[in-house]
Structures are given as C-alpha cells and as structure tokens.
XYZ file of C-alpha atoms in Angstrom:
394
model
C -0.323 -0.119 -0.047
C 1.592 2.894 -0.655
C 0.075 7.262 -0.433
C -1.750 8.661 -2.574
C 0.722 12.039 -4.099
C -0.387 14.786 -3.074
C 1.539 18.081 -2.552
C 1.479 19.857 0.544
C 3.990 22.652 2.792
C 5.670 20.810 4.593
C 4.571 21.562 8.233
C 7.555 20.361 10.030
C 11.131 18.171 10.086
C 12.730 16.053 12.323
C 15.749 16.941 11.022
C 15.590 20.861 11.088
C 18.430 22.235 13.900
C 15.853 23.448 16.025
C 14.153 20.479 16.218
C 16.927 17.888 16.448
C 18.871 20.242 19.088
C 15.544 20.310 22.024
C 12.875 16.963 19.970
C 10.977 17.381 23.702
C 10.531 22.096 22.200
C 10.133 20.720 19.364
C 6.946 18.189 20.988
C 5.890 20.690 22.717
C 5.114 23.870 20.443
C 3.350 20.418 17.271
C 1.631 19.400 19.904
C 0.763 22.750 21.261
C 0.707 24.075 17.217
C -0.733 21.844 14.413
C -0.518 18.426 16.623
C -0.806 16.124 13.177
C 1.593 17.973 10.698
C 3.074 17.227 7.633
C 6.212 16.128 7.625
C 7.952 15.882 3.870
C 10.743 13.468 5.329
C 10.679 10.064 4.464
C 8.386 10.643 1.112
C 6.783 12.324 3.572
C 3.894 11.271 6.769
C 1.479 13.083 8.852
C 3.519 13.131 12.104
C 1.252 12.622 15.478
C 2.204 14.076 18.675
C -0.415 13.697 21.648
C -0.959 10.658 23.274
C -4.541 9.876 23.044
C -4.541 10.777 19.999
C -1.138 7.779 19.536
C -2.907 5.291 21.847
C -6.452 5.155 20.084
C -3.915 4.505 17.208
C -1.565 2.468 18.012
C -4.946 -0.140 19.061
C -6.574 0.621 16.017
C -5.093 -2.093 14.058
C -8.702 -2.351 11.342
C -8.075 1.029 11.123
C -4.167 1.267 10.810
C -2.524 -1.257 8.833
C 1.812 -1.553 9.644
C 2.925 -3.691 6.164
C 2.205 -0.661 4.272
C 6.429 0.127 3.746
C 7.807 -2.914 5.049
C 11.610 -1.051 4.461
C 13.434 -3.853 2.072
C 11.127 -5.011 0.117
C 9.520 -8.332 2.289
C 7.407 -7.836 5.263
C 9.665 -8.743 8.050
C 7.428 -10.565 10.777
C 5.579 -10.091 12.616
C 6.383 -6.089 13.398
C 5.281 -5.864 9.416
C 2.305 -7.650 8.717
C -0.553 -6.789 9.989
C -3.866 -9.633 11.475
C -4.405 -12.521 11.140
C -0.342 -13.183 9.788
C -0.015 -10.735 12.820
C -1.282 -13.140 15.691
C 0.479 -15.954 14.519
C 3.737 -15.259 14.428
C 3.064 -13.734 18.126
C 2.264 -16.081 19.850
C 5.082 -18.507 17.644
C 7.683 -16.242 19.240
C 6.062 -15.512 22.535
C 7.343 -18.468 24.815
C 10.484 -16.786 23.772
C 10.721 -13.721 25.345
C 8.111 -14.636 28.192
C 9.365 -13.132 31.774
C 9.862 -15.760 32.571
C 12.442 -17.252 30.817
C 14.011 -13.615 30.447
C 14.661 -13.577 34.110
C 17.205 -16.998 33.197
C 19.161 -14.820 31.332
C 19.056 -12.402 33.544
C 22.877 -14.291 35.737
C 24.705 -14.439 32.221
C 24.041 -10.257 31.799
C 25.186 -9.557 34.964
C 27.998 -10.850 34.429
C 28.753 -9.621 30.728
C 27.969 -6.009 32.898
C 30.848 -6.682 35.806
C 33.280 -7.975 33.201
C 32.722 -5.092 31.054
C 33.008 -2.652 33.964
C 36.369 -3.798 35.699
C 38.301 -2.213 33.491
C 36.129 1.101 34.273
C 36.506 0.927 37.608
C 40.505 0.360 37.868
C 40.929 3.369 35.825
C 37.847 5.262 37.314
C 37.294 7.075 34.258
C 35.749 5.865 31.193
C 33.526 6.253 28.294
C 30.676 3.992 28.674
C 29.395 4.357 25.838
C 32.069 2.098 24.077
C 33.134 -0.169 27.719
C 29.149 -0.995 28.166
C 25.871 0.418 27.174
C 26.742 -0.650 23.006
C 28.966 -3.778 23.599
C 25.846 -5.028 26.166
C 22.776 -5.796 24.648
C 24.739 -7.192 20.991
C 26.175 -9.454 23.720
C 22.876 -9.679 24.976
C 21.629 -10.899 21.629
C 24.206 -13.682 21.090
C 22.625 -14.980 24.198
C 19.741 -15.467 23.581
C 20.306 -16.370 19.571
C 22.852 -18.775 20.389
C 25.740 -17.777 18.786
C 28.939 -17.253 19.769
C 29.556 -14.268 21.623
C 32.580 -13.158 19.637
C 29.814 -11.789 16.724
C 28.550 -9.116 18.559
C 31.192 -6.548 17.110
C 29.612 -7.388 13.697
C 27.043 -7.510 14.359
C 26.867 -4.740 16.568
C 29.018 -2.347 12.986
C 26.699 -3.704 10.337
C 23.819 -3.170 12.797
C 25.010 1.279 13.413
C 26.207 2.411 9.805
C 22.943 0.606 8.478
C 20.663 3.273 10.846
C 22.943 5.536 10.292
C 22.587 6.000 5.777
C 18.686 4.683 6.815
C 18.171 8.147 9.185
C 18.446 12.458 7.503
C 21.929 12.641 8.088
C 22.912 9.797 5.778
C 19.912 8.330 3.879
C 22.418 6.793 1.950
C 21.127 3.958 -0.991
C 24.359 1.735 -1.982
C 24.893 1.375 2.500
C 21.868 0.882 3.559
C 21.247 -1.852 0.441
C 24.442 -3.654 1.305
C 24.345 -3.770 4.944
C 20.490 -5.152 4.643
C 22.713 -7.841 1.946
C 25.301 -8.623 4.910
C 22.124 -8.667 7.374
C 20.255 -11.061 5.007
C 23.174 -13.561 3.841
C 23.922 -13.920 7.836
C 20.540 -15.374 8.325
C 20.256 -16.892 5.364
C 22.937 -19.632 6.975
C 21.680 -18.887 10.704
C 19.039 -20.456 9.693
C 20.148 -22.756 7.890
C 22.027 -24.364 9.852
C 19.852 -24.491 12.857
C 17.749 -26.376 9.754
C 20.672 -28.915 9.407
C 21.871 -29.079 12.898
C 18.733 -27.951 15.106
C 18.520 -28.042 18.841
C 16.481 -27.855 22.153
C 12.942 -26.202 20.572
C 12.220 -25.460 24.827
C 15.689 -23.035 24.775
C 16.486 -21.472 20.654
C 14.659 -19.960 19.447
C 15.023 -21.247 15.746
C 14.428 -24.395 16.415
C 10.987 -23.659 17.872
C 9.916 -21.912 16.267
C 10.660 -23.153 12.388
C 7.906 -25.410 10.542
C 5.236 -24.033 13.322
C 1.929 -23.215 11.543
C -1.928 -23.411 12.833
C -3.210 -24.242 8.890
C -2.712 -21.201 7.530
C 0.066 -19.420 8.521
C 3.719 -21.178 8.737
C 7.387 -20.831 9.842
C 9.059 -21.063 6.096
C 12.634 -21.477 5.804
C 12.268 -17.954 3.915
C 9.755 -16.814 6.431
C 12.325 -17.363 9.028
C 15.399 -15.181 8.335
C 13.108 -12.467 7.530
C 12.074 -13.454 11.663
C 15.596 -13.435 12.291
C 16.671 -10.842 10.036
C 14.211 -8.065 11.540
C 16.295 -9.314 15.565
C 19.493 -8.238 14.491
C 18.759 -4.923 14.463
C 15.698 -3.912 16.931
C 17.186 -6.808 19.326
C 19.902 -4.400 20.437
C 20.168 -0.765 18.620
C 17.172 0.170 21.015
C 17.573 -1.223 24.308
C 22.026 0.404 24.220
C 19.341 3.543 23.698
C 17.833 3.189 26.766
C 21.279 1.952 28.982
C 23.090 5.136 27.474
C 20.159 7.454 28.772
C 19.059 5.939 32.260
C 23.156 6.380 32.803
C 23.456 10.038 31.534
C 20.978 10.875 33.913
C 22.144 9.233 36.767
C 25.244 10.871 36.022
C 23.620 14.225 35.667
C 21.749 14.810 37.977
C 22.956 14.195 41.588
C 19.882 14.473 43.228
C 18.416 11.430 41.472
C 21.937 9.374 41.418
C 22.014 9.334 46.122
C 18.606 8.733 45.753
C 18.850 5.694 44.163
C 21.692 4.836 46.350
C 19.742 5.402 49.193
C 16.999 3.737 47.976
C 17.847 0.619 45.491
C 14.123 -0.674 45.650
C 13.246 2.677 43.314
C 15.851 1.346 40.111
C 12.496 -0.106 38.348
C 10.422 3.175 38.984
C 13.368 4.911 37.384
C 14.117 2.944 34.169
C 10.723 3.439 33.814
C 10.842 7.388 34.388
C 14.060 7.047 32.841
C 12.538 5.280 29.466
C 10.001 8.447 29.236
C 12.090 11.238 29.253
C 13.867 9.465 26.480
C 12.266 7.545 24.438
C 14.775 5.426 22.645
C 12.836 5.235 18.843
C 11.029 8.292 19.235
C 8.005 7.520 16.573
C 6.851 4.694 14.741
C 4.258 4.637 10.695
C 0.863 2.862 10.739
C -0.657 3.386 7.674
C -4.414 4.766 6.549
C -6.365 1.868 5.759
C -8.973 4.488 4.791
C -9.127 8.837 4.369
C -9.516 9.791 7.936
C -10.128 13.441 8.948
C -8.077 14.020 12.296
C -7.687 17.155 13.935
C -9.441 18.803 10.550
C -6.438 17.524 8.965
C -7.358 15.052 5.933
C -5.573 11.377 5.854
C -5.735 10.425 2.009
C -5.846 6.277 2.428
C -2.631 4.805 2.148
C -0.729 7.767 2.970
C 2.050 7.724 6.718
C 1.090 8.738 9.697
C 4.681 8.796 12.970
C 3.001 7.156 16.067
C 5.390 10.304 17.864
C 6.272 8.082 21.267
C 8.388 10.513 22.680
C 6.004 13.567 21.757
C 3.387 11.325 24.044
C 5.706 10.806 27.226
C 5.521 14.452 27.821
C 2.400 15.278 26.850
C 1.517 17.556 29.754
C -2.721 16.448 29.541
C -2.135 13.224 30.460
C 1.220 13.741 32.192
C 1.708 15.569 35.147
C 4.988 17.752 35.308
C 5.929 16.229 32.587
C 9.082 17.337 31.649
C 10.741 16.825 35.233
C 12.489 13.649 35.943
C 10.816 12.183 38.971
C 11.948 9.082 40.149
C 8.978 7.408 41.862
C 6.360 8.471 39.571
C 3.273 5.535 39.903
C 1.228 5.110 37.394
C 3.815 5.690 34.826
C 1.695 4.721 31.498
C 4.232 5.556 29.067
C 4.200 4.442 25.197
C 8.214 3.960 24.892
C 7.421 0.265 24.517
C 4.449 1.169 21.604
C 0.063 -0.032 22.576
C -1.700 -2.181 20.247
C -0.456 -5.252 18.868
C 2.482 -4.949 17.907
C 3.468 -3.639 21.204
C 7.584 -4.733 21.993
C 7.448 -7.730 22.367
C 11.291 -8.242 24.056
C 10.824 -5.740 26.328
C 11.114 -7.439 29.654
C 14.030 -8.495 27.840
C 15.011 -4.670 27.821
C 14.391 -3.614 31.676
C 16.531 -6.687 32.244
C 19.427 -5.534 31.011
C 18.696 -1.424 31.886
C 18.265 -2.354 35.531
C 21.217 -4.885 35.755
C 23.556 -2.209 34.501
C 22.165 0.208 36.470
C 22.095 -1.865 39.905
C 25.533 -3.242 38.989
C 27.554 0.410 38.576
C 25.305 1.876 41.370
C 26.726 -1.510 43.697
C 30.251 -1.057 42.337
C 31.226 2.766 42.873
C 30.333 4.482 45.681
C 29.922 8.105 43.114
C 29.938 8.650 39.404
C 29.653 11.829 37.610
C 30.175 13.198 33.683
C 33.697 13.767 32.640
C 32.638 15.649 29.672
C 30.406 16.560 27.355
C 28.221 13.496 26.232
C 26.741 13.476 22.918
C 24.188 11.986 22.296
C 23.525 9.753 19.275
C 20.846 11.368 16.066
C 17.207 12.209 16.756
C 15.022 9.069 15.661
C 16.964 7.160 17.455
C 17.530 9.171 20.704
C 20.279 7.185 22.661
C 24.866 8.731 23.586
C 27.295 7.703 21.668
C 29.652 9.211 23.653
C 28.593 8.742 27.412
C 32.126 9.851 29.716
C 32.362 9.341 33.268
C 34.667 9.244 36.389
C 34.187 6.490 38.948
C 34.916 6.535 42.528
C 34.960 3.378 44.012
C 36.286 4.436 47.567
C-alpha cells in the first residue's frame, strides 16, 4: 500500500537543526500548534504528537496497518505484518520472550556487565558508551540466539552503519543495500545451520519456531530468515539507547543518583521514568487503511502516520509535570514500548538489561559523574554515542 501523491507544504522537519537540538521543545510546539503535522521526510508522513491520538491509532489495528511500507521489500514478521498473520507469528515467538524465560538470562547478563565494567573501574574513568552500553545488548542478543559471543561486534557495527545510512544525515541507499544484504546473508546461513542441525526447541528460538503452523500460516525457511533479520537489529539498538540514556541521567543529576543509592528498590520505577523522558525510538509508523479526518487534517488512504512516542511521553494532558524526572512516578503509562498488537515483544529483556546495568554500576561505585561532554546520537534513535564518566570506588 502506498500513499497518494497529494502535494502539501511541509509543516515540520525532524532533522531541522532546532528540532534535533531540542526534541522535547519541538514536540511541545507540535502538540500546541499543529498536533497532526505534515513532514516531507521519508516519502512524506503525518507526525502525530498527542498521547490520546497516538494510543488510539496504535490500538486500532483494523484501521491502521503496519504493512504499508516494509523497508526492504519483503515484510519481516511480526513487525511488518498485520492480523491474522501477526497473531500467528506473535504466538509462535511469545514463549521465547516470556518474562520467566528472560529472567533465566540474568546471571549471564550480570556477568557480562561485571566483566565489561572492571577495566573502567580500575581506570577510574571511561567512555561507557564504548565499553558498556554498545556491547551489552549485542552480546545479550548473541547469547539469546545461541551465537558465539565474539560475533557481537560485527553485528553491532553493521547495524549501526545501517541505521546511520537510513536516517536524515545519511540517507545513503547504496550503504543501506550493502548492510541489509549482509544481514540477510548472515540470517540465511544461521537459519540453514539450525535446520540442518537443530537444537533444543525449548531454548533455541529458530529450532523451536521453524515449521510451526496454524493451518493457514507456517514458519518456512524464508519467513524464519525474515524474522531473524529483524531481530538482528531490533533486538539490541533501542536497548543501547535505553541504557545510555539511563546512565547519563544518573551521572548528570546528583539528587537522583543519591536517592537511588539510598533507596535501590526504586531502580525499576526510575528506569521507567528514564525511558519516558528519553525515548530511545522516537516514533514508529502506521498507514491509514481508509481516508479519515484527524484534528481537521484530511489523511488519505495509504498515507503514513508517524506515532511520535517521545511526544506522547511528555504530553501534559496525560502526565503531570511532564518534563520533570520523578523517579517514583506511579502509575507511569509511557508508550516507549508502543501500544496495541505491535507493542515491543522484547520489553522484558530490555528492562532486564537496563536494570542490571544500573544495579551493577551503583553497587560497584560510591559515585559516578560526567568526565566530559556527552554526545547524543541521531534524532529518530535517541541515545548516547559518547558517555565519558568518572567512576569513584572509594
């Protein structure tokens, strides 16, 4: 499904310098001035910025689809398919993302964090983006997929290159194609290896879901490749952002750090607040199935709507004091992991990784503080690419 060729003046640009420099201010302006704004980037889309609208659209899967624009030609389930196919793939995958199963990874994840922190603690100062926030999610993904630990670096590097090529400051089709081809080649080889030498289906996702069927749908070799291809990027990049954003908040705000050290039981609530304030994936698209009107704007069938999770997360109509970091905020109904049938399936794994990092860092230091000016990543995927911290252990 493709959008219509309606010509409209651009009302918002996510890569305009002022927007990229201060996304919360840009989103506040959108919510107040034009809560459904037309942007010309990525072929044209409607930027939706109010909490209630975003949640309503995300939940209305019968009116807004997720299959209108697969990035690489072939839909990658379950993200880029809709009901009833989505229901089948989600049910096949869900056991491997169940909270009880994810929790079994905690000792290994904690071991990774301790190992990666040790050199930084000894040195007393380090760029934790390089030494911890970037490696950990990719290493955890390798562990979860049963891959050799040493393969994390190559997968992480190619994923980062792909994302930079996709976004506004890159937008390089040749790089995108090369990176995507490499990820598909890796996925095909991995799926073929598991088909020929299957592992325990109770613990190995590929061995467990290959051949699954409900009579109408089946996880074939080809669809298994599409699924793994999706996980090779979606399974770690947003978590990298979540970890980096959390550590930056802790290091930059002494009051928050002191309270978490005194009341470590608040760490899970604090992480939800960090995720609300600094949303790693700023937005995700949907496509309209039919013509509709939204706040006086006519959206044509087939047009893209970008659900700006980050804008919803600071909407004063839903959150009191939306720009303040209240680490004991409860309830905290943020939409960082989405809403509706396409809500992030890896939510428990992401939360586990962020929690373990925060617990280990605070538990192994007496204080942490910024040792230089951190560098933020690109606008759409919000994170920290440079995080110099001073680590006090005495």
